[in-house]
PDB file of C-alpha atoms and ligand atoms in Angstrom:
ATOM      1  CA  MET A1422       2.995   2.944   7.081  1.00  0.00           C
ATOM      2  CA  GLY A1423       1.272   3.646  10.299  1.00  0.00           C
ATOM      3  CA  ARG A1424      -1.680   1.821  11.698  1.00  0.00           C
ATOM      4  CA  ILE A1425      -4.566   1.207   9.326  1.00  0.00           C
ATOM      5  CA  LYS A1426      -7.623   3.218  10.603  1.00  0.00           C
ATOM      6  CA  ILE A1427     -11.109   1.824  10.947  1.00  0.00           C
ATOM      7  CA  THR A1428     -13.531   4.158   9.438  1.00  0.00           C
ATOM      8  CA  ILE A1429     -17.332   3.896   9.624  1.00  0.00           C
ATOM      9  CA  ILE A1430     -19.432   5.427   6.851  1.00  0.00           C
ATOM     10  CA  VAL A1431     -23.158   5.841   7.469  1.00  0.00           C
ATOM     11  CA  ALA A1432     -26.195   7.927   6.686  1.00  0.00           C
ATOM     12  CA  VAL A1433     -28.626   8.319   9.487  1.00  0.00           C
ATOM     13  CA  SER A1434     -31.976  10.127  10.042  1.00  0.00           C
ATOM     14  CA  GLU A1435     -32.584  12.460  13.045  1.00  0.00           C
ATOM     15  CA  ASN A1436     -34.316   9.617  14.800  1.00  0.00           C
ATOM     16  CA  GLY A1437     -31.417   7.107  14.224  1.00  0.00           C
ATOM     17  CA  VAL A1438     -32.865   5.268  11.225  1.00  0.00           C
ATOM     18  CA  ILE A1439     -30.546   3.870   8.543  1.00  0.00           C
ATOM     19  CA  GLY A1440     -32.714   1.195   6.854  1.00  0.00           C
ATOM     20  CA  ARG A1441     -36.149  -0.049   6.099  1.00  0.00           C
ATOM     21  CA  ASP A1442     -37.211  -3.286   4.463  1.00  0.00           C
ATOM     22  CA  GLY A1443     -33.659  -4.245   3.463  1.00  0.00           C
ATOM     23  CA  ASP A1444     -33.152  -0.871   1.759  1.00  0.00           C
ATOM     24  CA  MET A1445     -32.383   2.740   2.618  1.00  0.00           C
ATOM     25  CA  PRO A1446     -35.401   4.913   3.252  1.00  0.00           C
ATOM     26  CA  TRP A1447     -34.234   7.724   0.947  1.00  0.00           C
ATOM     27  CA  ARG A1448     -32.549   8.638  -2.303  1.00  0.00           C
ATOM     28  CA  LEU A1449     -29.500  10.799  -1.780  1.00  0.00           C
ATOM     29  CA  SER A1450     -27.477  10.970  -4.923  1.00  0.00           C
ATOM     30  CA  THR A1451     -25.027  13.653  -3.643  1.00  0.00           C
ATOM     31  CA  ASP A1452     -24.218  11.440  -0.724  1.00  0.00           C
ATOM     32  CA  LEU A1453     -23.756   8.314  -2.767  1.00  0.00           C
ATOM     33  CA  LYS A1454     -21.193  10.288  -4.830  1.00  0.00           C
ATOM     34  CA  ARG A1455     -19.390  11.267  -1.765  1.00  0.00           C
ATOM     35  CA  PHE A1456     -19.397   7.733  -0.502  1.00  0.00           C
ATOM     36  CA  ARG A1457     -17.972   6.561  -3.667  1.00  0.00           C
ATOM     37  CA  ALA A1458     -15.167   9.079  -3.639  1.00  0.00           C
ATOM     38  CA  LEU A1459     -14.463   8.522  -0.035  1.00  0.00           C
ATOM     39  CA  SER A1460     -14.340   4.719  -0.137  1.00  0.00           C
ATOM     40  CA  MET A1461     -12.711   4.281  -3.622  1.00  0.00           C
ATOM     41  CA  GLY A1462      -9.670   1.944  -3.520  1.00  0.00           C
ATOM     42  CA  LYS A1463     -10.268   1.045   0.130  1.00  0.00           C
ATOM     43  CA  PRO A1464     -11.337  -2.369   1.456  1.00  0.00           C
ATOM     44  CA  LEU A1465     -15.045  -2.415   2.459  1.00  0.00           C
ATOM     45  CA  VAL A1466     -16.397  -4.505   5.383  1.00  0.00           C
ATOM     46  CA  MET A1467     -20.167  -5.155   5.337  1.00  0.00           C
ATOM     47  CA  GLY A1468     -22.757  -7.429   6.731  1.00  0.00           C
ATOM     48  CA  ARG A1469     -24.360 -10.109   4.545  1.00  0.00           C
ATOM     49  CA  LYS A1470     -27.646  -8.362   4.476  1.00  0.00           C
ATOM     50  CA  THR A1471     -26.141  -4.986   3.349  1.00  0.00           C
ATOM     51  CA  PHE A1472     -24.295  -6.798   0.581  1.00  0.00           C
ATOM     52  CA  GLU A1473     -27.600  -8.297  -0.598  1.00  0.00           C
ATOM     53  CA  SER A1474     -29.199  -4.828  -0.375  1.00  0.00           C
ATOM     54  CA  VAL A1475     -26.803  -3.530  -2.914  1.00  0.00           C
ATOM     55  CA  GLY A1476     -27.620  -6.327  -5.304  1.00  0.00           C
ATOM     56  CA  SER A1477     -25.139  -8.945  -4.161  1.00  0.00           C
ATOM     57  CA  LYS A1478     -22.515  -7.496  -6.497  1.00  0.00           C
ATOM     58  CA  PRO A1479     -19.347  -5.762  -5.422  1.00  0.00           C
ATOM     59  CA  LEU A1480     -19.045  -1.971  -5.882  1.00  0.00           C
ATOM     60  CA  PRO A1481     -16.298  -1.266  -8.392  1.00  0.00           C
ATOM     61  CA  GLY A1482     -12.757  -0.515  -7.349  1.00  0.00           C
ATOM     62  CA  ARG A1483     -13.079  -1.664  -3.770  1.00  0.00           C
ATOM     63  CA  PRO A1484     -12.221  -5.164  -2.318  1.00  0.00           C
ATOM     64  CA  HIS A1485     -15.166  -6.490  -0.332  1.00  0.00           C
ATOM     65  CA  VAL A1486     -14.948  -8.460   2.867  1.00  0.00           C
ATOM     66  CA  ILE A1487     -18.447  -9.809   3.768  1.00  0.00           C
ATOM     67  CA  VAL A1488     -19.351 -10.888   7.234  1.00  0.00           C
ATOM     68  CA  SER A1489     -21.674 -13.944   7.637  1.00  0.00           C
ATOM     69  CA  ARG A1490     -22.185 -16.707  10.047  1.00  0.00           C
ATOM     70  CA  SER A1491     -23.213 -18.926   7.172  1.00  0.00           C
ATOM     71  CA  HIS A1492     -20.458 -21.086   5.790  1.00  0.00           C
ATOM     72  CA  SER A1493     -22.286 -21.476   2.542  1.00  0.00           C
ATOM     73  CA  PHE A1494     -22.354 -17.771   1.787  1.00  0.00           C
ATOM     74  CA  ASP A1495     -19.894 -17.414  -1.073  1.00  0.00           C
ATOM     75  CA  MET A1496     -20.420 -14.871  -3.865  1.00  0.00           C
ATOM     76  CA  PRO A1497     -18.259 -14.067  -6.825  1.00  0.00           C
ATOM     77  CA  GLY A1498     -15.893 -11.130  -6.425  1.00  0.00           C
ATOM     78  CA  VAL A1499     -16.046 -10.917  -2.637  1.00  0.00           C
ATOM     79  CA  GLU A1500     -14.424 -12.711   0.323  1.00  0.00           C
ATOM     80  CA  THR A1501     -16.640 -13.917   3.161  1.00  0.00           C
ATOM     81  CA  VAL A1502     -15.549 -14.406   6.682  1.00  0.00           C
ATOM     82  CA  GLY A1503     -17.270 -15.643   9.840  1.00  0.00           C
ATOM     83  CA  SER A1504     -16.665 -12.709  12.345  1.00  0.00           C
ATOM     84  CA  LEU A1505     -16.217  -8.978  12.442  1.00  0.00           C
ATOM     85  CA  GLY A1506     -12.808  -9.457  13.875  1.00  0.00           C
ATOM     86  CA  ALA A1507     -11.710 -11.749  10.986  1.00  0.00           C
ATOM     87  CA  ALA A1508     -13.196  -9.191   8.494  1.00  0.00           C
ATOM     88  CA  LEU A1509     -11.222  -6.279   9.956  1.00  0.00           C
ATOM     89  CA  GLU A1510      -8.057  -8.362   9.997  1.00  0.00           C
ATOM     90  CA  ARG A1511      -8.477  -9.415   6.390  1.00  0.00           C
ATOM     91  CA  ALA A1512      -9.471  -5.887   5.256  1.00  0.00           C
ATOM     92  CA  THR A1513      -6.473  -4.443   7.148  1.00  0.00           C
ATOM     93  CA  ALA A1514      -4.162  -6.851   5.302  1.00  0.00           C
ATOM     94  CA  LEU A1515      -5.746  -5.803   2.030  1.00  0.00           C
ATOM     95  CA  ALA A1516      -5.271  -2.161   2.832  1.00  0.00           C
ATOM     96  CA  GLU A1517      -1.574  -2.698   3.613  1.00  0.00           C
ATOM     97  CA  GLN A1518      -1.209  -4.568   0.309  1.00  0.00           C
ATOM     98  CA  SER A1519      -2.694  -1.703  -1.701  1.00  0.00           C
ATOM     99  CA  GLY A1520      -1.012   1.045   0.337  1.00  0.00           C
ATOM    100  CA  VAL A1521      -4.161   2.673   1.662  1.00  0.00           C
ATOM    101  CA  ASP A1522      -4.415   3.879   5.200  1.00  0.00           C
ATOM    102  CA  GLU A1523      -7.916   2.902   6.225  1.00  0.00           C
ATOM    103  CA  VAL A1524     -10.713   0.239   5.936  1.00  0.00           C
ATOM    104  CA  CYS A1525     -14.318   1.336   5.644  1.00  0.00           C
ATOM    105  CA  VAL A1526     -17.087  -0.354   7.538  1.00  0.00           C
ATOM    106  CA  VAL A1527     -20.235   0.343   5.637  1.00  0.00           C
ATOM    107  CA  GLY A1528     -23.057  -1.333   7.424  1.00  0.00           C
ATOM    108  CA  GLY A1529     -25.655  -2.370   8.211  1.00  0.00           C
ATOM    109  CA  GLY A1530     -27.060  -1.853  11.662  1.00  0.00           C
ATOM    110  CA  GLU A1531     -25.840  -5.155  13.165  1.00  0.00           C
ATOM    111  CA  ILE A1532     -22.372  -4.584  11.909  1.00  0.00           C
ATOM    112  CA  TYR A1533     -22.205  -0.840  12.882  1.00  0.00           C
ATOM    113  CA  ARG A1534     -23.340  -1.727  16.402  1.00  0.00           C
ATOM    114  CA  GLN A1535     -20.378  -4.071  16.813  1.00  0.00           C
ATOM    115  CA  ALA A1536     -17.859  -1.948  14.925  1.00  0.00           C
ATOM    116  CA  ILE A1537     -18.490   1.426  16.634  1.00  0.00           C
ATOM    117  CA  ASP A1538     -16.332   0.431  19.750  1.00  0.00           C
ATOM    118  CA  LEU A1539     -13.446  -0.248  17.314  1.00  0.00           C
ATOM    119  CA  ALA A1540     -13.755   2.612  14.954  1.00  0.00           C
ATOM    120  CA  ASP A1541     -11.242   5.465  14.792  1.00  0.00           C
ATOM    121  CA  VAL A1542     -13.260   7.742  12.528  1.00  0.00           C
ATOM    122  CA  LEU A1543     -16.974   8.171  11.674  1.00  0.00           C
ATOM    123  CA  HIS A1544     -18.174   9.832   8.560  1.00  0.00           C
ATOM    124  CA  VAL A1545     -21.812  10.519   9.362  1.00  0.00           C
ATOM    125  CA  THR A1546     -24.329  11.941   6.924  1.00  0.00           C
ATOM    126  CA  HIS A1547     -27.008  13.289   9.171  1.00  0.00           C
ATOM    127  CA  VAL A1548     -30.163  13.150   7.060  1.00  0.00           C
ATOM    128  CA  GLU A1549     -32.462  15.989   8.042  1.00  0.00           C
ATOM    129  CA  THR A1550     -35.642  14.065   8.447  1.00  0.00           C
ATOM    130  CA  VAL A1551     -37.553  11.766  10.779  1.00  0.00           C
ATOM    131  CA  VAL A1552     -38.441   8.532   9.033  1.00  0.00           C
ATOM    132  CA  ASP A1553     -39.886   5.058   9.927  1.00  0.00           C
ATOM    133  CA  GLY A1554     -37.458   2.218   9.660  1.00  0.00           C
ATOM    134  CA  ASP A1555     -36.390  -1.084  11.127  1.00  0.00           C
ATOM    135  CA  THR A1556     -32.577  -0.611  11.333  1.00  0.00           C
ATOM    136  CA  THR A1557     -30.833   2.071  13.314  1.00  0.00           C
ATOM    137  CA  PHE A1558     -27.399   3.504  14.144  1.00  0.00           C
ATOM    138  CA  PRO A1559     -26.596   4.372  17.765  1.00  0.00           C
ATOM    139  CA  PRO A1560     -26.267   8.034  18.741  1.00  0.00           C
ATOM    140  CA  VAL A1561     -22.712   9.321  18.476  1.00  0.00           C
ATOM    141  CA  ASP A1562     -21.389   9.766  22.147  1.00  0.00           C
ATOM    142  CA  PRO A1563     -19.700  13.217  22.150  1.00  0.00           C
ATOM    143  CA  GLY A1564     -17.610  11.970  25.145  1.00  0.00           C
ATOM    144  CA  ILE A1565     -16.024   9.404  22.915  1.00  0.00           C
ATOM    145  CA  PHE A1566     -16.115  11.017  19.490  1.00  0.00           C
ATOM    146  CA  GLU A1567     -15.208  14.597  18.673  1.00  0.00           C
ATOM    147  CA  CYS A1568     -16.737  16.229  15.690  1.00  0.00           C
ATOM    148  CA  ILE A1569     -13.812  17.653  13.572  1.00  0.00           C
ATOM    149  CA  ALA A1570     -15.703  18.879  10.461  1.00  0.00           C
ATOM    150  CA  GLU A1571     -19.224  19.571   9.469  1.00  0.00           C
ATOM    151  CA  THR A1572     -20.747  20.635   6.209  1.00  0.00           C
ATOM    152  CA  ARG A1573     -24.417  21.492   5.432  1.00  0.00           C
ATOM    153  CA  ILE A1574     -25.597  20.133   2.168  1.00  0.00           C
ATOM    154  CA  PRO A1575     -28.787  21.399   0.671  1.00  0.00           C
ATOM    155  CA  ALA A1576     -30.939  18.824  -1.120  1.00  0.00           C
ATOM    156  CA  GLY A1577     -29.989  18.615  -4.780  1.00  0.00           C
ATOM    157  CA  GLU A1578     -32.335  17.651  -7.518  1.00  0.00           C
ATOM    158  CA  LYS A1579     -31.755  13.906  -6.848  1.00  0.00           C
ATOM    159  CA  ASP A1580     -31.693  14.128  -3.107  1.00  0.00           C
ATOM    160  CA  ASN A1581     -34.892  13.566  -0.957  1.00  0.00           C
ATOM    161  CA  TYR A1582     -33.594  15.684   1.954  1.00  0.00           C
ATOM    162  CA  PRO A1583     -30.883  18.212   2.957  1.00  0.00           C
ATOM    163  CA  THR A1584     -28.034  16.596   4.969  1.00  0.00           C
ATOM    164  CA  ARG A1585     -25.242  17.575   7.354  1.00  0.00           C
ATOM    165  CA  TYR A1586     -22.080  15.656   6.645  1.00  0.00           C
ATOM    166  CA  ALA A1587     -20.009  15.305   9.835  1.00  0.00           C
ATOM    167  CA  ILE A1588     -16.623  13.737  10.541  1.00  0.00           C
ATOM    168  CA  TYR A1589     -15.955  12.443  14.029  1.00  0.00           C
ATOM    169  CA  ARG A1590     -12.658  11.341  15.518  1.00  0.00           C
ATOM    170  CA  ARG A1591     -12.271   9.149  18.547  1.00  0.00           C
ATOM    171  CA  ARG A1592     -10.983  11.296  21.263  1.00  0.00           C
ATOM    172  CA  ASP A1593      -8.342   8.905  22.587  1.00  0.00           C
ATOM    173  CA  ALA A1594      -7.170   8.013  19.078  1.00  0.00           C
TER     174      ALA A1594
HETATM  175  N1  NAP B2450     -27.955   4.324   5.792  1.00  0.00           N
HETATM  176  C1  NAP B2450     -26.863   3.682   5.699  1.00  0.00           C
HETATM  177  O1  NAP B2450     -25.761   4.368   5.707  1.00  0.00           O
HETATM  178  C2  NAP B2450     -26.816   2.190   5.501  1.00  0.00           C
HETATM  179  C3  NAP B2450     -25.606   1.549   5.263  1.00  0.00           C
HETATM  180  C4  NAP B2450     -25.649   0.136   5.120  1.00  0.00           C
HETATM  181  C5  NAP B2450     -26.779  -0.553   5.241  1.00  0.00           C
HETATM  182  N2  NAP B2450     -27.961   0.129   5.495  1.00  0.00           N
HETATM  183  C6  NAP B2450     -29.253  -0.624   5.722  1.00  0.00           C
HETATM  184  O2  NAP B2450     -29.120  -1.503   6.766  1.00  0.00           O
HETATM  185  C7  NAP B2450     -29.961  -2.591   6.580  1.00  0.00           C
HETATM  186  C8  NAP B2450     -29.213  -3.837   6.766  1.00  0.00           C
HETATM  187  O3  NAP B2450     -28.653  -3.894   8.098  1.00  0.00           O
HETATM  188  P1  NAP B2450     -28.868  -5.177   9.125  1.00  0.00           P
HETATM  189  O4  NAP B2450     -28.504  -4.736  10.387  1.00  0.00           O
HETATM  190  O5  NAP B2450     -30.211  -5.651   8.824  1.00  0.00           O
HETATM  191  O6  NAP B2450     -27.844  -6.206   8.456  1.00  0.00           O
HETATM  192  P2  NAP B2450     -26.234  -6.233   8.142  1.00  0.00           P
HETATM  193  O7  NAP B2450     -25.563  -5.673   9.371  1.00  0.00           O
HETATM  194  O8  NAP B2450     -25.941  -5.673   6.860  1.00  0.00           O
HETATM  195  O9  NAP B2450     -25.968  -7.803   8.129  1.00  0.00           O
HETATM  196  C9  NAP B2450     -26.341  -8.623   9.101  1.00  0.00           C
HETATM  197  C10 NAP B2450     -25.756  -9.983   8.853  1.00  0.00           C
HETATM  198  O10 NAP B2450     -24.329  -9.942   9.070  1.00  0.00           O
HETATM  199  C11 NAP B2450     -23.773 -11.151   9.558  1.00  0.00           C
HETATM  200  N3  NAP B2450     -23.180 -10.860  10.827  1.00  0.00           N
HETATM  201  C12 NAP B2450     -23.494  -9.820  11.717  1.00  0.00           C
HETATM  202  N4  NAP B2450     -22.619  -9.827  12.773  1.00  0.00           N
HETATM  203  C13 NAP B2450     -21.847 -10.989  12.605  1.00  0.00           C
HETATM  204  C14 NAP B2450     -20.872 -11.533  13.374  1.00  0.00           C
HETATM  205  N5  NAP B2450     -20.367 -10.993  14.431  1.00  0.00           N
HETATM  206  N6  NAP B2450     -20.206 -12.652  12.907  1.00  0.00           N
HETATM  207  C15 NAP B2450     -20.638 -13.201  11.698  1.00  0.00           C
HETATM  208  N7  NAP B2450     -21.670 -12.687  10.943  1.00  0.00           N
HETATM  209  C16 NAP B2450     -22.247 -11.552  11.375  1.00  0.00           C
HETATM  210  C17 NAP B2450     -24.974 -12.065   9.657  1.00  0.00           C
HETATM  211  O11 NAP B2450     -25.152 -12.732   8.334  1.00  0.00           O
HETATM  212  P3  NAP B2450     -25.758 -14.150   8.187  1.00  0.00           P
HETATM  213  O12 NAP B2450     -27.193 -13.975   8.536  1.00  0.00           O
HETATM  214  O13 NAP B2450     -25.482 -14.539   6.828  1.00  0.00           O
HETATM  215  O14 NAP B2450     -25.110 -15.048   9.145  1.00  0.00           O
HETATM  216  C18 NAP B2450     -26.174 -11.086   9.818  1.00  0.00           C
HETATM  217  O15 NAP B2450     -27.414 -11.560   9.481  1.00  0.00           O
HETATM  218  C19 NAP B2450     -30.538  -2.417   5.186  1.00  0.00           C
HETATM  219  O16 NAP B2450     -31.809  -1.796   5.289  1.00  0.00           O
HETATM  220  C20 NAP B2450     -29.585  -1.449   4.494  1.00  0.00           C
HETATM  221  O17 NAP B2450     -30.312  -0.702   3.481  1.00  0.00           O
HETATM  222  C21 NAP B2450     -27.947   1.447   5.568  1.00  0.00           C
END
């Protein structure tokens, strides 16, 4: 198999917000369903705070590699490592073992900021609103990432806002 891709999956408001008070500042059921389908079977890399924000329980069907500087952080059903590099290495090994071609970096802000320089692909749900928050995602640099697909998604019954789902690929990838 070829090289394992590093893929970032994120939902971000027009003003760059991804989180508020340890949670997401919206309810987007349609997007969560796509997240589930996109990440199913693939190793997930996430920061300790994001893991706590989803209830400190692994999402079904996906091996979890949690990044934490705390040696005591050890939760059932996940592996914890001490750096992003170690997390990507471990997740890549898990992807190879299970025959999938990518690992998914799924937040939060601190982890995205470090991982974006390493990412091959970004799946960005642009949430069409301006909201207050305390956690952000950096603007996607069009000189570095090329948008290769974009879909407008009207707000469904269980969605707070309409979204624009875009896939970006690193230009030199
Ligand atoms: N909209 C979205 O798509 C989306 C997706 C995911 C999360 N979020 C939101 O983002 C927020 C959480 O993001 P956050 O930035 O506060 O936290 P985070 O990135 O989830 O986790 C930060 C923690 O990760 C660990 N960490 C980070 N870099 C590390 C490194 N290089 N080496 C070792 N450990 C490292 C540290 O854990 P220790 O403190 O244990 O050392 C740090 O406190 C929440 O509001 C969540 O809802 C939004």
